[in-house]
mmCIF file of C-alpha atoms and ligand atoms in Angstrom:
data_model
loop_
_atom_site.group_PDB
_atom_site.id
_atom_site.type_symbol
_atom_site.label_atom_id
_atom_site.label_comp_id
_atom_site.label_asym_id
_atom_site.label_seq_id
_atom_site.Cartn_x
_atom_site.Cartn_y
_atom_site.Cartn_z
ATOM 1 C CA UNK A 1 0.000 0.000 0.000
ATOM 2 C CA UNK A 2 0.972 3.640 -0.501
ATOM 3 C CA UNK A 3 -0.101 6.860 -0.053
ATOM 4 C CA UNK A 4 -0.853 8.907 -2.601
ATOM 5 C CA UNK A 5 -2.598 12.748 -2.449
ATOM 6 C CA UNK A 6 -4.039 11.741 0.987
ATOM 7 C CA UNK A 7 -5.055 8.261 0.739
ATOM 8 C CA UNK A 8 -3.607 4.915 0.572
ATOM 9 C CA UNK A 9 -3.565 3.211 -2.595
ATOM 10 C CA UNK A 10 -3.158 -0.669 -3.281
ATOM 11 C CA UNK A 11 -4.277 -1.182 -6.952
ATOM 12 C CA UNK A 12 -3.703 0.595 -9.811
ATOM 13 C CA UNK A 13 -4.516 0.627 -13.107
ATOM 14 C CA UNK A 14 -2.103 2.474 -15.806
ATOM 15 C CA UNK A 15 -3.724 3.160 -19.317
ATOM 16 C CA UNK A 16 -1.051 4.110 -22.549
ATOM 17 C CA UNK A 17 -1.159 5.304 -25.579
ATOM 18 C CA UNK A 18 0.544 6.260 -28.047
ATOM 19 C CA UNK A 19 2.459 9.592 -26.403
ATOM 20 C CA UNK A 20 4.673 6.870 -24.138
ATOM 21 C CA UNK A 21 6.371 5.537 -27.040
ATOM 22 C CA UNK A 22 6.714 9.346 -29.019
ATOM 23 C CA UNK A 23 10.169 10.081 -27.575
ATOM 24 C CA UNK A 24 11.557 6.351 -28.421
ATOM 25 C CA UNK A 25 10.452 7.780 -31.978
ATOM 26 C CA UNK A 26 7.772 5.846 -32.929
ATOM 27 C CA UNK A 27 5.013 8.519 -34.492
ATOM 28 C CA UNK A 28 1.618 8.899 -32.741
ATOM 29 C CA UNK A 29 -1.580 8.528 -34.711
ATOM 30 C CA UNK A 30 -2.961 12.549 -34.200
ATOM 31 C CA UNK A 31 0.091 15.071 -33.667
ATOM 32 C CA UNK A 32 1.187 16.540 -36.194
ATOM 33 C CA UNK A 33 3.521 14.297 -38.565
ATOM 34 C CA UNK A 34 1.208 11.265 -36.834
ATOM 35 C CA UNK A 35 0.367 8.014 -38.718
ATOM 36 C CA UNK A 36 -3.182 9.154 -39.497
ATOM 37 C CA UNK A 37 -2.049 12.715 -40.671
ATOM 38 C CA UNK A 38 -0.072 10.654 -43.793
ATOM 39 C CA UNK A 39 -3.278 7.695 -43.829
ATOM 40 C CA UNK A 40 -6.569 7.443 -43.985
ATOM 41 C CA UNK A 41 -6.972 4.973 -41.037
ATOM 42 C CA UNK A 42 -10.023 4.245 -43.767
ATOM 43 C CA UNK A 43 -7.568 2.981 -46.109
ATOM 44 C CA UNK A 44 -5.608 0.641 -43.724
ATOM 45 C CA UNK A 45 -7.251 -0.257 -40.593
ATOM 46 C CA UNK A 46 -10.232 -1.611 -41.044
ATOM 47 C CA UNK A 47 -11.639 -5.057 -42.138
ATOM 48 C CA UNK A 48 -12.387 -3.577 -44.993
ATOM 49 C CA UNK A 49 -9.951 -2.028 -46.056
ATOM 50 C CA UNK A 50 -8.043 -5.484 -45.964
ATOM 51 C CA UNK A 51 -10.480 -7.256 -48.192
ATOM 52 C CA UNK A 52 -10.099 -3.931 -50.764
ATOM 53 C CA UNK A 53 -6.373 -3.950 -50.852
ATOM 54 C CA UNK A 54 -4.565 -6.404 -48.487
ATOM 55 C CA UNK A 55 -1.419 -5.945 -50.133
ATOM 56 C CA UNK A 56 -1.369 -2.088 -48.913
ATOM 57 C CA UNK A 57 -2.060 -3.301 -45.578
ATOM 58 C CA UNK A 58 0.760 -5.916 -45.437
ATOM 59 C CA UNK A 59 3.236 -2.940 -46.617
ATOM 60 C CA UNK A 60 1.775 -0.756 -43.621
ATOM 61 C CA UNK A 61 2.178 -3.189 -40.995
ATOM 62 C CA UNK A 62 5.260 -4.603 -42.391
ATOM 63 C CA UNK A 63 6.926 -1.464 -42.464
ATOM 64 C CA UNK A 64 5.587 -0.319 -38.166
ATOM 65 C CA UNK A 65 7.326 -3.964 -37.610
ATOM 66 C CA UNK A 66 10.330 -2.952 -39.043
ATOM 67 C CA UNK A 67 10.387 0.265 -37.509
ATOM 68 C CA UNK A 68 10.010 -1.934 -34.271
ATOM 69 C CA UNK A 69 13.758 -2.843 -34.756
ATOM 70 C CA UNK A 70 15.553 0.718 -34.571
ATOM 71 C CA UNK A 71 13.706 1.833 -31.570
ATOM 72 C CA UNK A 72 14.532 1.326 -27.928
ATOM 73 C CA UNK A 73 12.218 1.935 -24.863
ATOM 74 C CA UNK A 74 12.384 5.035 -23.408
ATOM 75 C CA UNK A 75 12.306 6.077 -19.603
ATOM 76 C CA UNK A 76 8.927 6.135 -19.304
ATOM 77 C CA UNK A 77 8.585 2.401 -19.934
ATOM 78 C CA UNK A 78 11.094 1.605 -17.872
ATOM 79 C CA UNK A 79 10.162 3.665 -14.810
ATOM 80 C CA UNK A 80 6.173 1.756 -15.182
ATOM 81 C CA UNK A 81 8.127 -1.417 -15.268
ATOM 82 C CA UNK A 82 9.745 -0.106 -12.203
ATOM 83 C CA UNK A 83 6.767 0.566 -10.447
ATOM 84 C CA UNK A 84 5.255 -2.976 -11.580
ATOM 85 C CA UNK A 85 7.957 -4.776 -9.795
ATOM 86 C CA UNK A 86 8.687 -2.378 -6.475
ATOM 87 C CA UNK A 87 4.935 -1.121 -5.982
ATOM 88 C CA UNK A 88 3.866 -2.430 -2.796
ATOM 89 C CA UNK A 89 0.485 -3.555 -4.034
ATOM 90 C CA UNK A 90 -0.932 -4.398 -7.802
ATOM 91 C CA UNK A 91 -0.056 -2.358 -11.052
ATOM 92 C CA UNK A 92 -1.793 -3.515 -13.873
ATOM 93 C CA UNK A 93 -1.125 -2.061 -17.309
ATOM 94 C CA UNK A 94 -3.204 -1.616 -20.611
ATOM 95 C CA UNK A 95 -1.992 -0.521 -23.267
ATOM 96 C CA UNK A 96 -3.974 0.638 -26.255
ATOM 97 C CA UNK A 97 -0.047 0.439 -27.865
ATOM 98 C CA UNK A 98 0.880 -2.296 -30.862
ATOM 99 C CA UNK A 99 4.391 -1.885 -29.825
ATOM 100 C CA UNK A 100 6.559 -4.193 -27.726
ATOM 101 C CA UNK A 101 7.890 -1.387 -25.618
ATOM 102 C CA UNK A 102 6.904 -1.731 -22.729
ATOM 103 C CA UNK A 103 7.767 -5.592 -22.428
ATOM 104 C CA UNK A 104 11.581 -4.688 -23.576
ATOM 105 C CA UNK A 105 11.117 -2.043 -21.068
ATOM 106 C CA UNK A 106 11.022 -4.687 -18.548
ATOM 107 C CA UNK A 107 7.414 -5.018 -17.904
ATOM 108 C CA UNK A 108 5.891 -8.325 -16.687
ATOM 109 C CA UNK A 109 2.407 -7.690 -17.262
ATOM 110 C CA UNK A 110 1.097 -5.899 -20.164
ATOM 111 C CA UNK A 111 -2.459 -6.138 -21.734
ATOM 112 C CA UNK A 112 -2.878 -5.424 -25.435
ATOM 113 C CA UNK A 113 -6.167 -4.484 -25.945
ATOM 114 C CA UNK A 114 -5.931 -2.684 -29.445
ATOM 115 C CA UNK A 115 -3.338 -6.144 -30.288
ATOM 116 C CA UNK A 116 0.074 -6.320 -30.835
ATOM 117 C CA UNK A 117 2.463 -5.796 -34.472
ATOM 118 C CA UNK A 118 4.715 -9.078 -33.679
ATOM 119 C CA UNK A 119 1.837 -10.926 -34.080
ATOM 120 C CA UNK A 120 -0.208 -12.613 -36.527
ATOM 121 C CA UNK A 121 -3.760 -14.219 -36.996
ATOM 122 C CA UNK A 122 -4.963 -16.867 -39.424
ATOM 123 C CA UNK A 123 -8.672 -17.046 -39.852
ATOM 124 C CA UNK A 124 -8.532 -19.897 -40.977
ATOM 125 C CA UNK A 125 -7.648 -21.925 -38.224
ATOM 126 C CA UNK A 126 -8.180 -18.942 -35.593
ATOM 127 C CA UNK A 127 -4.470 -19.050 -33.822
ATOM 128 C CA UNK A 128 -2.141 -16.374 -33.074
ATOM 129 C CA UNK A 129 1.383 -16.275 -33.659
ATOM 130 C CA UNK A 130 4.390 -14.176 -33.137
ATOM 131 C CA UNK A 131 5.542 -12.449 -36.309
ATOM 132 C CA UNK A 132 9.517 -11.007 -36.671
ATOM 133 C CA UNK A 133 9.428 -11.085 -40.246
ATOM 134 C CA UNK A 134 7.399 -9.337 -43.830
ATOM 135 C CA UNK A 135 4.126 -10.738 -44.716
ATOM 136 C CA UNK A 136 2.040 -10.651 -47.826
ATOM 137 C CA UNK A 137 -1.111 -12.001 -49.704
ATOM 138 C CA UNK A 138 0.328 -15.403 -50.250
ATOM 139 C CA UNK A 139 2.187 -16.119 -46.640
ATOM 140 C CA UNK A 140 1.336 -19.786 -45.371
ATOM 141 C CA UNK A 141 0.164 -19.834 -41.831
ATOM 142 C CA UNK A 142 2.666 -21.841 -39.825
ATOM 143 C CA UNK A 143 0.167 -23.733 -37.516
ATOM 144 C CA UNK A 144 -2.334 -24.978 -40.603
ATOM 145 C CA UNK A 145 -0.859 -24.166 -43.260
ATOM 146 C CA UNK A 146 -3.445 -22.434 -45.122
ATOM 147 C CA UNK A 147 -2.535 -19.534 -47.509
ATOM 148 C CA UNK A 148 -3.741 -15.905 -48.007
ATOM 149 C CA UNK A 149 -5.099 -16.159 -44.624
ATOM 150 C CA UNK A 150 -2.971 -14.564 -41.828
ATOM 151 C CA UNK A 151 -3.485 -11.007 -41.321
ATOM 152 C CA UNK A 152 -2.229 -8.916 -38.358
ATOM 153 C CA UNK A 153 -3.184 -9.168 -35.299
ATOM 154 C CA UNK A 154 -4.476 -5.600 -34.251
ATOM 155 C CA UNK A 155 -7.542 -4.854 -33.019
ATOM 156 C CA UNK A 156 -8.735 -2.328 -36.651
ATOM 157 C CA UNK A 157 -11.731 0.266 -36.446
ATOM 158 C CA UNK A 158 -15.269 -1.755 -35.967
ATOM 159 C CA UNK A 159 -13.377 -4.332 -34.338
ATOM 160 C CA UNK A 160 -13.810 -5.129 -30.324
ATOM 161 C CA UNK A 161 -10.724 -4.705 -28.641
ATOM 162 C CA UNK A 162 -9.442 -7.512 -26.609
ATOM 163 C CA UNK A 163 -9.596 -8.607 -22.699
ATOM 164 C CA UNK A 164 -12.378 -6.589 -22.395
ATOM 165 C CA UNK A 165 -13.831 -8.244 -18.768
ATOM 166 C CA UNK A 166 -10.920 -8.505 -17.653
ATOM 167 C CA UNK A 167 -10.062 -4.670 -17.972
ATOM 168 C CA UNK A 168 -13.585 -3.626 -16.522
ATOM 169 C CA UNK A 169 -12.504 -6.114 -13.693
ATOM 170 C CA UNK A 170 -9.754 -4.084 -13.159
ATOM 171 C CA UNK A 171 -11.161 -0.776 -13.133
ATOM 172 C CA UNK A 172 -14.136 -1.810 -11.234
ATOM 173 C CA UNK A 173 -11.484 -2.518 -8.338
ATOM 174 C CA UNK A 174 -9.096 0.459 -8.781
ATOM 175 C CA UNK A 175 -7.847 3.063 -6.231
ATOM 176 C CA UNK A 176 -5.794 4.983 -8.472
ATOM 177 C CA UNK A 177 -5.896 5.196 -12.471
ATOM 178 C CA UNK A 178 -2.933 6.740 -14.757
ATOM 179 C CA UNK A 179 -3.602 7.543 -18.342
ATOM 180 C CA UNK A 180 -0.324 8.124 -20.005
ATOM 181 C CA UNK A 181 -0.065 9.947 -23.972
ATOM 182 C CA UNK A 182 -3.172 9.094 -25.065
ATOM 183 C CA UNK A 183 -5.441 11.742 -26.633
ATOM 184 C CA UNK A 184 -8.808 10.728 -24.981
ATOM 185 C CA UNK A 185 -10.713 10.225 -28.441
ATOM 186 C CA UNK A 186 -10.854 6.642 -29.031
ATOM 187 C CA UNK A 187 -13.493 4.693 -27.245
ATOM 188 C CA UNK A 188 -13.562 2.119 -25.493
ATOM 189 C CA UNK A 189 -9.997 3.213 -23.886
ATOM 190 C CA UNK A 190 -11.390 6.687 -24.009
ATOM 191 C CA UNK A 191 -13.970 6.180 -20.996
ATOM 192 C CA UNK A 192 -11.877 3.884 -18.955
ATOM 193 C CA UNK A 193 -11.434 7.165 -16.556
ATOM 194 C CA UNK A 194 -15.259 6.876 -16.181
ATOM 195 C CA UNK A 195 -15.090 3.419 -14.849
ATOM 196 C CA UNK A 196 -12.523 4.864 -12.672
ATOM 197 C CA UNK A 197 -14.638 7.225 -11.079
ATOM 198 C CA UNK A 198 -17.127 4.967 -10.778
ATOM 199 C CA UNK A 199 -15.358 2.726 -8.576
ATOM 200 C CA UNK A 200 -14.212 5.731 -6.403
ATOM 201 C CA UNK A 201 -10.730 5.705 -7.486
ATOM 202 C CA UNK A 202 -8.206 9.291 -8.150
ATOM 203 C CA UNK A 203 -7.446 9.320 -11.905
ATOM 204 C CA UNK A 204 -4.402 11.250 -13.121
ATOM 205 C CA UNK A 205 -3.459 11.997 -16.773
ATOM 206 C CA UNK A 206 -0.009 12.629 -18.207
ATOM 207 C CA UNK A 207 0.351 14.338 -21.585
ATOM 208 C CA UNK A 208 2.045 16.904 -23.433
ATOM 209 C CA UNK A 209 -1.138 18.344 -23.642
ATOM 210 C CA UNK A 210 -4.880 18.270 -22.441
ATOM 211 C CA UNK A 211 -6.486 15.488 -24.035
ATOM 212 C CA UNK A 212 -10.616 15.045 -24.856
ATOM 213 C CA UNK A 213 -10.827 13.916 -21.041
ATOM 214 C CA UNK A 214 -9.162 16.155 -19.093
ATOM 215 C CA UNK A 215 -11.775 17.388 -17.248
ATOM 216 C CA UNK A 216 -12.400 13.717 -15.756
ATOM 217 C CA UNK A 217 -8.958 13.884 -13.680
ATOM 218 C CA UNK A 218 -8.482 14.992 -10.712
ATOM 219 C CA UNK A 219 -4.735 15.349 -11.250
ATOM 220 C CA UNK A 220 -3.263 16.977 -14.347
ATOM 221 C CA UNK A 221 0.387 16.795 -15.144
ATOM 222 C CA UNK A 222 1.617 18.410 -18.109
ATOM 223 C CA UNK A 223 4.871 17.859 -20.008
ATOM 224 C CA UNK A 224 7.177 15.050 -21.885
ATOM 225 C CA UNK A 225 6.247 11.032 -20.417
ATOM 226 C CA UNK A 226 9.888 10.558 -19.808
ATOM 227 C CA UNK A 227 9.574 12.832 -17.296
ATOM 228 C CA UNK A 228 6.297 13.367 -15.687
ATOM 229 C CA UNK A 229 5.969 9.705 -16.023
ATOM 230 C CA UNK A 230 9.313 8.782 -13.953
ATOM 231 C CA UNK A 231 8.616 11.756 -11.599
ATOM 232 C CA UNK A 232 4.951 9.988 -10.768
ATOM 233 C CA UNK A 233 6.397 6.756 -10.264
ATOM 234 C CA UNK A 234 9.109 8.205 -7.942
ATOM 235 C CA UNK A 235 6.004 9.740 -5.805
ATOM 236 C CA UNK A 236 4.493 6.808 -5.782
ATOM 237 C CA UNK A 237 7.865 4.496 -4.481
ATOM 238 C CA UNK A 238 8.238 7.350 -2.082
ATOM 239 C CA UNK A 239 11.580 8.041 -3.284
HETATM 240 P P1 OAD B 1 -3.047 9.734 -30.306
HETATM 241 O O1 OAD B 1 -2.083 9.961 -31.418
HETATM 242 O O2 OAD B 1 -4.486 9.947 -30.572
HETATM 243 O O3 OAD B 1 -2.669 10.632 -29.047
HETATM 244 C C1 OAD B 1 -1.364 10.684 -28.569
HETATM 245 C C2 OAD B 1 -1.371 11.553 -27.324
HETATM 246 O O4 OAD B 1 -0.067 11.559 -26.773
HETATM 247 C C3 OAD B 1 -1.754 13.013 -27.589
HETATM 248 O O5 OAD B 1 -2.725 13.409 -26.621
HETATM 249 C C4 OAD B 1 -0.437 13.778 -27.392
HETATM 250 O O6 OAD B 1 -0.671 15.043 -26.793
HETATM 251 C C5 OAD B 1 0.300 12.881 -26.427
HETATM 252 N N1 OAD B 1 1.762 12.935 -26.534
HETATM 253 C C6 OAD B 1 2.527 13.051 -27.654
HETATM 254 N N2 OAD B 1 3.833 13.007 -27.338
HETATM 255 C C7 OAD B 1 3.911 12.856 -25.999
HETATM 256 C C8 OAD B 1 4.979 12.740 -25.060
HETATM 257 N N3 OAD B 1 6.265 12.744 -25.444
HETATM 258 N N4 OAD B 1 4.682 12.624 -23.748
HETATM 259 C C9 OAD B 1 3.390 12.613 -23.330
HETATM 260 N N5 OAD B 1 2.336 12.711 -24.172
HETATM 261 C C10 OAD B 1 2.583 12.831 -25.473
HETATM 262 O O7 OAD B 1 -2.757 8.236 -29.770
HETATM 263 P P2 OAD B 1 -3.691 7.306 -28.860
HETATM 264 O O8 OAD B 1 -4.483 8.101 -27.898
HETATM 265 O O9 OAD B 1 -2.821 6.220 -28.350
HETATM 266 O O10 OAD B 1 -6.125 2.608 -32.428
HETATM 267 O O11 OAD B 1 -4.650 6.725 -29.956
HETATM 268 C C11 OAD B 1 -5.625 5.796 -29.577
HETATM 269 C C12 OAD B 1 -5.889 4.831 -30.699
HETATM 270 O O12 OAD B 1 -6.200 5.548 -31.873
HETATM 271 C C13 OAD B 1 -4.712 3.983 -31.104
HETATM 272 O O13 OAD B 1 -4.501 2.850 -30.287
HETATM 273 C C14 OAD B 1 -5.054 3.583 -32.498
HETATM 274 C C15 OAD B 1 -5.545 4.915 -33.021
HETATM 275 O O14 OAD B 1 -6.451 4.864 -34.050
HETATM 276 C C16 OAD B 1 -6.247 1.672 -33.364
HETATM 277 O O15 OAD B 1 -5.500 1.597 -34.319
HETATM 278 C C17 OAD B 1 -7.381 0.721 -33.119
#
């Protein structure tokens, strides 16, 4: 247990996005320069879009793996996974992130909910797989062989994201929730902070700038994750 702004705290949920992984140089989706400033999310993550033109998507999410390569974790990762293995009570982290970041960071325990880009799906035989290397239209599946049928596995718009009930199970039991670089316009992630407050927990939000859902945190903390990030977790380890 700690204390934290008056009260003790014992579980706590941390939400990311994409702002935790801008300063390991990986582009966000909405600043300017983002992902869907240069695509039409329309064009490339969607169901739809795959059946249109697969081949576009395969060259999208082969190229984000790639990029996966020349980019390190950053401080922010590394201080969460710090406060995952030293917090004197449960830390449970979901992140709306495809990267591996936080996991080379040195977290333990890190749920996906919008999916992950080292993995694949094959819908023909339904399994997931890790994936290190290019894909396209005629890949085989390694588990069943089948091909033409693996496509990535992240969670595209008009898609459920994943773990779901166990999330809400989460947040339904929180004393403290963290929303890290994430602009507070994609739903569900979006109204986690509700559930939050809902369950009586204090909800803090770190971001270069006031997100969509700002006005549903008690706490506020402007500035880069590397630091406002590592300077939380300090407060928190009562360092
Ligand atoms: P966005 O690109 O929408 O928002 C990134 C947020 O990070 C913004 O609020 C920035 O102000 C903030 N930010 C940028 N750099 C930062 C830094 N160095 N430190 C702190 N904050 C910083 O990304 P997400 O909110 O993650 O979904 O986007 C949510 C979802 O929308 C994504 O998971 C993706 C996208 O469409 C799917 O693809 C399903």
């Amino acid at each position: 247990m700690a204390h934290f702004h008056g009260r003790y705290i014992d579980r706590v949920v941390v939400l990311t996005g994409a702002g935790i992984s801008a300063e390991s140089g990986v582009p966000t989706f909405r600043d300017a320069g983002g992902l869907w400033e240069r695509h039409d999310p329309m064009d490339i993550a969607t169901p739809e879009a795959f059946s249109r033109d697969p081949e576009l998507v395969y060259r999208f999410y082969n190229e984000r793996r790639s990029q996966l390569t020349r980019v390190q974790p950053n401080a922010a990762h590394k201080a969460l996974a710090r406060l995952q293995r030293e917090f004197p009570g449960e830390v449970y982290l979901v992140t709306q992130n495809v990267d591996d970041l936080h996991e080379r960071g040195g977290s333990h325990q890190v749920c996906h909910m919008h999916g992950e880009l080292l993995a694949m799906s094959c819908t023909a035989c339904e399994r997931s797989m890790r994936a290190e290397r290019d894909y396209d239209g005629r890949s085989a599946c390694p588990a069943c062989g089948a091909r033409g049928k693996l496509r990535p596995d992240v969670v595209w718009f008009g898609e459920m994201p994943y773990h779901m009930d166990q999330i809400e199970t989460r947040l339904a039991d929180c004393d403290l929730f963290v929303a890290i670089g994430t602009s507070g316009l994609v739903y569900p992630a979006a109204g986690f902070v509700r559930h939050a407050l809902a369950a009586g927990a204090t909800t803090v939000e770190l971001n270069s700038q006031l997100s969509d859902v700002t006005e549903l945190f008690h706490h506020q903390h402007q500035g880069l994750a590397t630091t406002t990030v590592a300077s939380l977790v300090r407060e928190l380890l009562g360092d």
